[in-house]
Tab-separated table of N, CA and C in Angstrom:
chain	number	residue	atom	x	y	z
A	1	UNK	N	4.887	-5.401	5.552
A	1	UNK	CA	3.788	-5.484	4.623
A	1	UNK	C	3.891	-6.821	3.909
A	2	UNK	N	2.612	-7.299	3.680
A	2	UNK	CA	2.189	-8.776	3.219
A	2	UNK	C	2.637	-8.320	1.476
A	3	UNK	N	3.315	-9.417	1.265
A	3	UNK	CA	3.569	-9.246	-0.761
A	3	UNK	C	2.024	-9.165	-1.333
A	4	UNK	N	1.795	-9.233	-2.664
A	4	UNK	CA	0.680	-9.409	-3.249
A	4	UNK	C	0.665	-10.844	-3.216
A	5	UNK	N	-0.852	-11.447	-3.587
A	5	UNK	CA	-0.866	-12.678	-3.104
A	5	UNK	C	-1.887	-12.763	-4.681
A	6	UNK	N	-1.620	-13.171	-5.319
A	6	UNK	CA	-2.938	-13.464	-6.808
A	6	UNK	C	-3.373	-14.788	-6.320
A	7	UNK	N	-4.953	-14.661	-6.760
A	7	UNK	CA	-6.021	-15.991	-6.303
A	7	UNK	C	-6.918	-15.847	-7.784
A	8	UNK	N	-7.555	-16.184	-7.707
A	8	UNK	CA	-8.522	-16.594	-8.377
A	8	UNK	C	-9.875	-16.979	-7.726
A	9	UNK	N	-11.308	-15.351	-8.594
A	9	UNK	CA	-12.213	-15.657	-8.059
A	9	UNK	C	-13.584	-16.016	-9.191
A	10	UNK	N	-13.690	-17.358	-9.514
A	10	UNK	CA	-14.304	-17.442	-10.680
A	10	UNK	C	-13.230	-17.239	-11.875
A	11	UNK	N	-13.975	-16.011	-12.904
A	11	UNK	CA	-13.396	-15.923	-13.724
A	11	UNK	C	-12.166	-15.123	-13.577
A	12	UNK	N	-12.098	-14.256	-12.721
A	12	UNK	CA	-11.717	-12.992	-12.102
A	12	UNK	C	-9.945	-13.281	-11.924
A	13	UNK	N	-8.957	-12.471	-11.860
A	13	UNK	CA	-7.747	-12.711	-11.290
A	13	UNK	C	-7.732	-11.460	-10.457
A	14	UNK	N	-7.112	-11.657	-9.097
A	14	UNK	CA	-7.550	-10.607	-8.170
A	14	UNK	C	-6.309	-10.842	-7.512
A	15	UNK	N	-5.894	-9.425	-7.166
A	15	UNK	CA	-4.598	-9.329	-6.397
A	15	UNK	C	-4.972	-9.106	-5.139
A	16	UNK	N	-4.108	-9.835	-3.981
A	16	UNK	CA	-4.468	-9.159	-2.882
A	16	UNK	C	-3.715	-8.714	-2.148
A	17	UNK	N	-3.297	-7.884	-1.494
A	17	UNK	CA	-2.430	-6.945	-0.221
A	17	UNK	C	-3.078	-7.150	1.075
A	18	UNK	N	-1.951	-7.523	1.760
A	18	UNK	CA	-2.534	-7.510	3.311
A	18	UNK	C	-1.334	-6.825	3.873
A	19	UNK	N	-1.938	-5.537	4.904
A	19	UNK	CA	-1.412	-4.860	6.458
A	19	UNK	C	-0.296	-4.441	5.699
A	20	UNK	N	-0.732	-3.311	4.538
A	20	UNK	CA	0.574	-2.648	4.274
A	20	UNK	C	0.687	-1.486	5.426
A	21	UNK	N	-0.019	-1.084	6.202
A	21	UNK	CA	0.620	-0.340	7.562
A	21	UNK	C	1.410	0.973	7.195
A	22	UNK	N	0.711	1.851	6.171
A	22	UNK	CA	1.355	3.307	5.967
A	22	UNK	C	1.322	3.996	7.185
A	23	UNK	N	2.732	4.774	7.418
A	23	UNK	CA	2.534	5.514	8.589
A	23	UNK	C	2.986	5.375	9.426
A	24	UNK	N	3.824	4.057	9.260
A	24	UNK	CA	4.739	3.148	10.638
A	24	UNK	C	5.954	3.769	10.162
A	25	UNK	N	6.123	4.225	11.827
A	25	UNK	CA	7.310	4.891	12.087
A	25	UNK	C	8.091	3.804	12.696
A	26	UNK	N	9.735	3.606	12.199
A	26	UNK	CA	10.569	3.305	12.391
A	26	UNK	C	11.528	3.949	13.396
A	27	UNK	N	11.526	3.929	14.885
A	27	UNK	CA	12.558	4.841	15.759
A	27	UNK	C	13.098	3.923	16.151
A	28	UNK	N	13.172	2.975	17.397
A	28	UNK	CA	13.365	2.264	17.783
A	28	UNK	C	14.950	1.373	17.365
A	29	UNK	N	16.031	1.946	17.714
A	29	UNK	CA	17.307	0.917	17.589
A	29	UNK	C	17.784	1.538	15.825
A	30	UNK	N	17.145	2.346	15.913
A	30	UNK	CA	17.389	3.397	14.105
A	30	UNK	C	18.319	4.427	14.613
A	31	UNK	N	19.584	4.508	13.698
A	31	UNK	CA	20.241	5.611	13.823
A	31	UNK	C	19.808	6.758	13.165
A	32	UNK	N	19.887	8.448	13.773
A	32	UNK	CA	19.372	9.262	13.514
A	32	UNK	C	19.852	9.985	11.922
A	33	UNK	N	20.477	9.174	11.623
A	33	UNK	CA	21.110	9.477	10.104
A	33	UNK	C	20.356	8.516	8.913
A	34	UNK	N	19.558	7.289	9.654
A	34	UNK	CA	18.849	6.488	8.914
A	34	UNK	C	17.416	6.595	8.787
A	35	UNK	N	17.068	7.443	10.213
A	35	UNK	CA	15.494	7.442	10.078
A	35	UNK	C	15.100	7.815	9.040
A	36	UNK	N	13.735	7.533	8.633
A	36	UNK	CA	12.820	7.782	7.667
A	36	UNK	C	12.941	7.100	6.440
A	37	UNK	N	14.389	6.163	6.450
A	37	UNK	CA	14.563	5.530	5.047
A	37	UNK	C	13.542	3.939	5.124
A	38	UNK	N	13.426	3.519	6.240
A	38	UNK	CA	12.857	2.128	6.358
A	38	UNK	C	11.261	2.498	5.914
A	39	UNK	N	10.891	3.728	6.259
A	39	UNK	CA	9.833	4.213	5.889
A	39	UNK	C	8.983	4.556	4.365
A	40	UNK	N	10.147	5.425	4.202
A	40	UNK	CA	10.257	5.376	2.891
A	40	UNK	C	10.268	4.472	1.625
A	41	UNK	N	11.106	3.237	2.092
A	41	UNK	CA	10.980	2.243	1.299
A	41	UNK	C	9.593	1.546	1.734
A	42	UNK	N	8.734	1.339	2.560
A	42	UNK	CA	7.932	1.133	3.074
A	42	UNK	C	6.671	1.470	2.067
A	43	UNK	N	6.631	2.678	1.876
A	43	UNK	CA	5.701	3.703	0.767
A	43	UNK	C	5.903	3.252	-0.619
A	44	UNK	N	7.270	3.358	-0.456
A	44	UNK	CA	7.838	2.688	-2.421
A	44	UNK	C	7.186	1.087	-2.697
A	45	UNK	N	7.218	0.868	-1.927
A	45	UNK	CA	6.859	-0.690	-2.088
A	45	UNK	C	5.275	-0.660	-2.544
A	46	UNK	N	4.861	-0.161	-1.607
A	46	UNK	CA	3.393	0.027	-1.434
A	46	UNK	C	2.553	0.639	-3.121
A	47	UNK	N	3.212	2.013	-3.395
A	47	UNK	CA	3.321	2.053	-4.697
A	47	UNK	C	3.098	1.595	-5.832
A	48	UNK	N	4.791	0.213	-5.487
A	48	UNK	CA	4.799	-0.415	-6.113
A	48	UNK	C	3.869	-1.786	-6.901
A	49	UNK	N	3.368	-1.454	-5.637
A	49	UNK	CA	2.334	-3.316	-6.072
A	49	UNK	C	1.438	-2.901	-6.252
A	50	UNK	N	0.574	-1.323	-6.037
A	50	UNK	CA	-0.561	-1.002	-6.929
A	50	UNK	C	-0.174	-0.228	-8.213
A	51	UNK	N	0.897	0.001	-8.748
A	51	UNK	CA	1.316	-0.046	-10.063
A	51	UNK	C	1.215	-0.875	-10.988
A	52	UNK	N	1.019	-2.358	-9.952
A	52	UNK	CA	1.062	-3.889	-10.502
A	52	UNK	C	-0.642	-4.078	-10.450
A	53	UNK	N	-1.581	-3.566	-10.332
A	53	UNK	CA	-2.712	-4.100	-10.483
A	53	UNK	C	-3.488	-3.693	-11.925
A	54	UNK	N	-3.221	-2.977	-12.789
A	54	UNK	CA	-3.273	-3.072	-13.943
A	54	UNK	C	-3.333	-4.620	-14.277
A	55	UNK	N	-2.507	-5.829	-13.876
A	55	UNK	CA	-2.345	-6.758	-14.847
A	55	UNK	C	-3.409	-7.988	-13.706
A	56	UNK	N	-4.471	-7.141	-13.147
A	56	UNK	CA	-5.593	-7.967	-12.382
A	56	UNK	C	-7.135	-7.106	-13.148
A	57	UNK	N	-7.777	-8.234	-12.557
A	57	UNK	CA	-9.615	-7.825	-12.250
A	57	UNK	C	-9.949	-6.817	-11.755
A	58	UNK	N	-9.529	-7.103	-10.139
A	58	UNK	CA	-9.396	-6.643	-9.233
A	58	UNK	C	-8.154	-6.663	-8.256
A	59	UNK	N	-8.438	-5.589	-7.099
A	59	UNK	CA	-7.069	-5.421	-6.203
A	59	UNK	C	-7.433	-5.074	-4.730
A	60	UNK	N	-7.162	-5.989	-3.733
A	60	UNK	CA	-8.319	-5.982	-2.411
A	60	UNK	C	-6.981	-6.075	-1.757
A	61	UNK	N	-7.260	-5.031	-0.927
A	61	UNK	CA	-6.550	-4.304	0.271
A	61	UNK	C	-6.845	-4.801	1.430
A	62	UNK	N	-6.351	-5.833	2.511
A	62	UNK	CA	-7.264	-6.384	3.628
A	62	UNK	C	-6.256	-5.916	4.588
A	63	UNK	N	-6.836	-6.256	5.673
A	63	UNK	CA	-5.718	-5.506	6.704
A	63	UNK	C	-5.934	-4.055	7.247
A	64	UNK	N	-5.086	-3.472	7.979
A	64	UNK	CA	-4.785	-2.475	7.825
A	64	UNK	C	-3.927	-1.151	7.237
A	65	UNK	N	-4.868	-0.576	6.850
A	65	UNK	CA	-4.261	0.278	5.111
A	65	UNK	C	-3.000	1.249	5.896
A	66	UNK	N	-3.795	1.977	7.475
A	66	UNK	CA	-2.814	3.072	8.241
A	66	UNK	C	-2.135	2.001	9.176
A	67	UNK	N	-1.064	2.329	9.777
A	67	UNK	CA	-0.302	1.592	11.041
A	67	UNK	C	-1.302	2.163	12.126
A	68	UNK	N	-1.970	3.339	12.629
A	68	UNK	CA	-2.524	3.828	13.447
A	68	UNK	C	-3.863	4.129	13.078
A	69	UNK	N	-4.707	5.117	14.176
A	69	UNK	CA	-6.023	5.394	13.669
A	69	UNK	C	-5.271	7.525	13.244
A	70	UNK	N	-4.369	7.504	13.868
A	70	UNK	CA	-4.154	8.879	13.142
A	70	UNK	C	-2.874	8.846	12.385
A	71	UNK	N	-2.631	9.246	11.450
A	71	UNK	CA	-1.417	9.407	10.740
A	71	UNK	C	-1.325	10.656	10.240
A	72	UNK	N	0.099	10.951	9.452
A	72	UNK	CA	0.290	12.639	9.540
A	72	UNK	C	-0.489	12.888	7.766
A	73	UNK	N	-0.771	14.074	7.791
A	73	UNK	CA	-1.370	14.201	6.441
A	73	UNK	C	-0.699	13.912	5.536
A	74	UNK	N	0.795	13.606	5.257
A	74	UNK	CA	1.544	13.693	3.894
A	74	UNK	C	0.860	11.970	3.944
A	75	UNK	N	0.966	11.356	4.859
A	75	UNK	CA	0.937	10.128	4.310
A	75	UNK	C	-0.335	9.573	3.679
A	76	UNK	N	-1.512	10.235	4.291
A	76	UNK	CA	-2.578	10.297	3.604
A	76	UNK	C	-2.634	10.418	2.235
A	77	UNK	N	-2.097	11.690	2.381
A	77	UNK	CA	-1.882	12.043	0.677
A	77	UNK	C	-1.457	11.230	-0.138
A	78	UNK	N	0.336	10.781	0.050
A	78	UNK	CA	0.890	9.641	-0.094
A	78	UNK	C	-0.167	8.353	-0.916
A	79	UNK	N	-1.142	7.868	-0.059
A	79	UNK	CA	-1.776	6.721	-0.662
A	79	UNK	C	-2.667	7.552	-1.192
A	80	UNK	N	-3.327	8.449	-1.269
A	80	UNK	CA	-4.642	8.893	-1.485
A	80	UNK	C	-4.062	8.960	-3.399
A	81	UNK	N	-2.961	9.752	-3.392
A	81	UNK	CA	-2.230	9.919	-4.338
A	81	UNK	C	-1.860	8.142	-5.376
A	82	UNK	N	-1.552	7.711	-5.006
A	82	UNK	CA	-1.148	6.039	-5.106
A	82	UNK	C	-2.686	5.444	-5.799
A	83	UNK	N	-3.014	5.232	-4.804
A	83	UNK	CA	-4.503	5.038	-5.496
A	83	UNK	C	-4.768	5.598	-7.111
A	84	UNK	N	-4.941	6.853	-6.733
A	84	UNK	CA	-5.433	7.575	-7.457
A	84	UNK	C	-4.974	7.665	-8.821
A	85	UNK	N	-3.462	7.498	-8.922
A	85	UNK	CA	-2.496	6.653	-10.293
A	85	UNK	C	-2.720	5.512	-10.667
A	86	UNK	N	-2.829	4.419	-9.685
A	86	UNK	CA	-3.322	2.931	-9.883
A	86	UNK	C	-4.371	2.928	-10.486
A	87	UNK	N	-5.396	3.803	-10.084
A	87	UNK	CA	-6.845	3.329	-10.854
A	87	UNK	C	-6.695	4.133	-12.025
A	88	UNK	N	-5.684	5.507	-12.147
A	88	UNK	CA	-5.770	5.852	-13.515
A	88	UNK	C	-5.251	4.993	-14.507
A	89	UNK	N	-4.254	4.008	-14.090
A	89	UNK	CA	-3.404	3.744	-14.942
A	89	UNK	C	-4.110	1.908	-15.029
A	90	UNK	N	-5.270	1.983	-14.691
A	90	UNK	CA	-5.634	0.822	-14.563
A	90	UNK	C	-7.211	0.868	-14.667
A	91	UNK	N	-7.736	1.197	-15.516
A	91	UNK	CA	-9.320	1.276	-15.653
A	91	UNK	C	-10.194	0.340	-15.575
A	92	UNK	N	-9.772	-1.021	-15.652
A	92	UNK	CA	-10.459	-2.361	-15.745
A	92	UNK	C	-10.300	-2.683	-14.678
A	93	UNK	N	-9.341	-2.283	-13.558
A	93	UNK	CA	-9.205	-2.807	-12.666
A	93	UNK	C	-10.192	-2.517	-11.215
A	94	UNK	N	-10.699	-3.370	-10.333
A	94	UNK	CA	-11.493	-2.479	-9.467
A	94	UNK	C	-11.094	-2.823	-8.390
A	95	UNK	N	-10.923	-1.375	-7.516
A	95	UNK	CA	-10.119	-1.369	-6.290
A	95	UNK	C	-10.671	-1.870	-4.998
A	96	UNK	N	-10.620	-2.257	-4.520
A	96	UNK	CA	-11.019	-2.791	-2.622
A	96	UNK	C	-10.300	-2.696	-1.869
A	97	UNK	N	-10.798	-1.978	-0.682
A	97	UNK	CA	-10.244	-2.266	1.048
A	97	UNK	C	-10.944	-2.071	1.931
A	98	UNK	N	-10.520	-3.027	2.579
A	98	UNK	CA	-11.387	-4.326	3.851
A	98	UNK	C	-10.738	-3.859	4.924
């Protein structure tokens, strides 16, 4: 996943996220005692930087939001949930994804 990237549009300060990719599974060369943690931190992160859009305009999501066109429902939830704190905890802020 792309860091946040702050620009400037006009007056506006706007955060942006690119190809945070919820949903990407980690198997591949992962020991079976580690799976799900690369993932996990994966989500935390993700979280994390719309926790951080409070201190923007706006917050534009480009990319792709899922790793796939199907993902399992928790992860849905997961962001649906994320979101849904970000914009509470952030009322001035207005959300986008591209």
């Amino acid at each position: 996943m792309k860091r946040v990237s702050e620009i400037q549009i006009g007056d506006a300060n706007v955060a942006i996220l690119g190809d945070p990719h919820a949903g990407r599974s980690f198997v591949r060369g992962v020991s079976l005692n580690k799976r799900g943690l690369r993932e996990r931190s994966l989500m935390d992160d993700f979280k994390a930087d719309l926790a951080r859009a409070k201190n923007f305009d706006a917050h534009i999501c480009v990319g792709d939001l899922f790793d796939r066109w199907a993902v399992p429902y928790n992860v849905v939830f997961d962001v649906a949930q994320a979101y849904t704190q970000a914009a509470d905890a952030s009322r001035d802020t207005l959300f986008y994804s591209m």
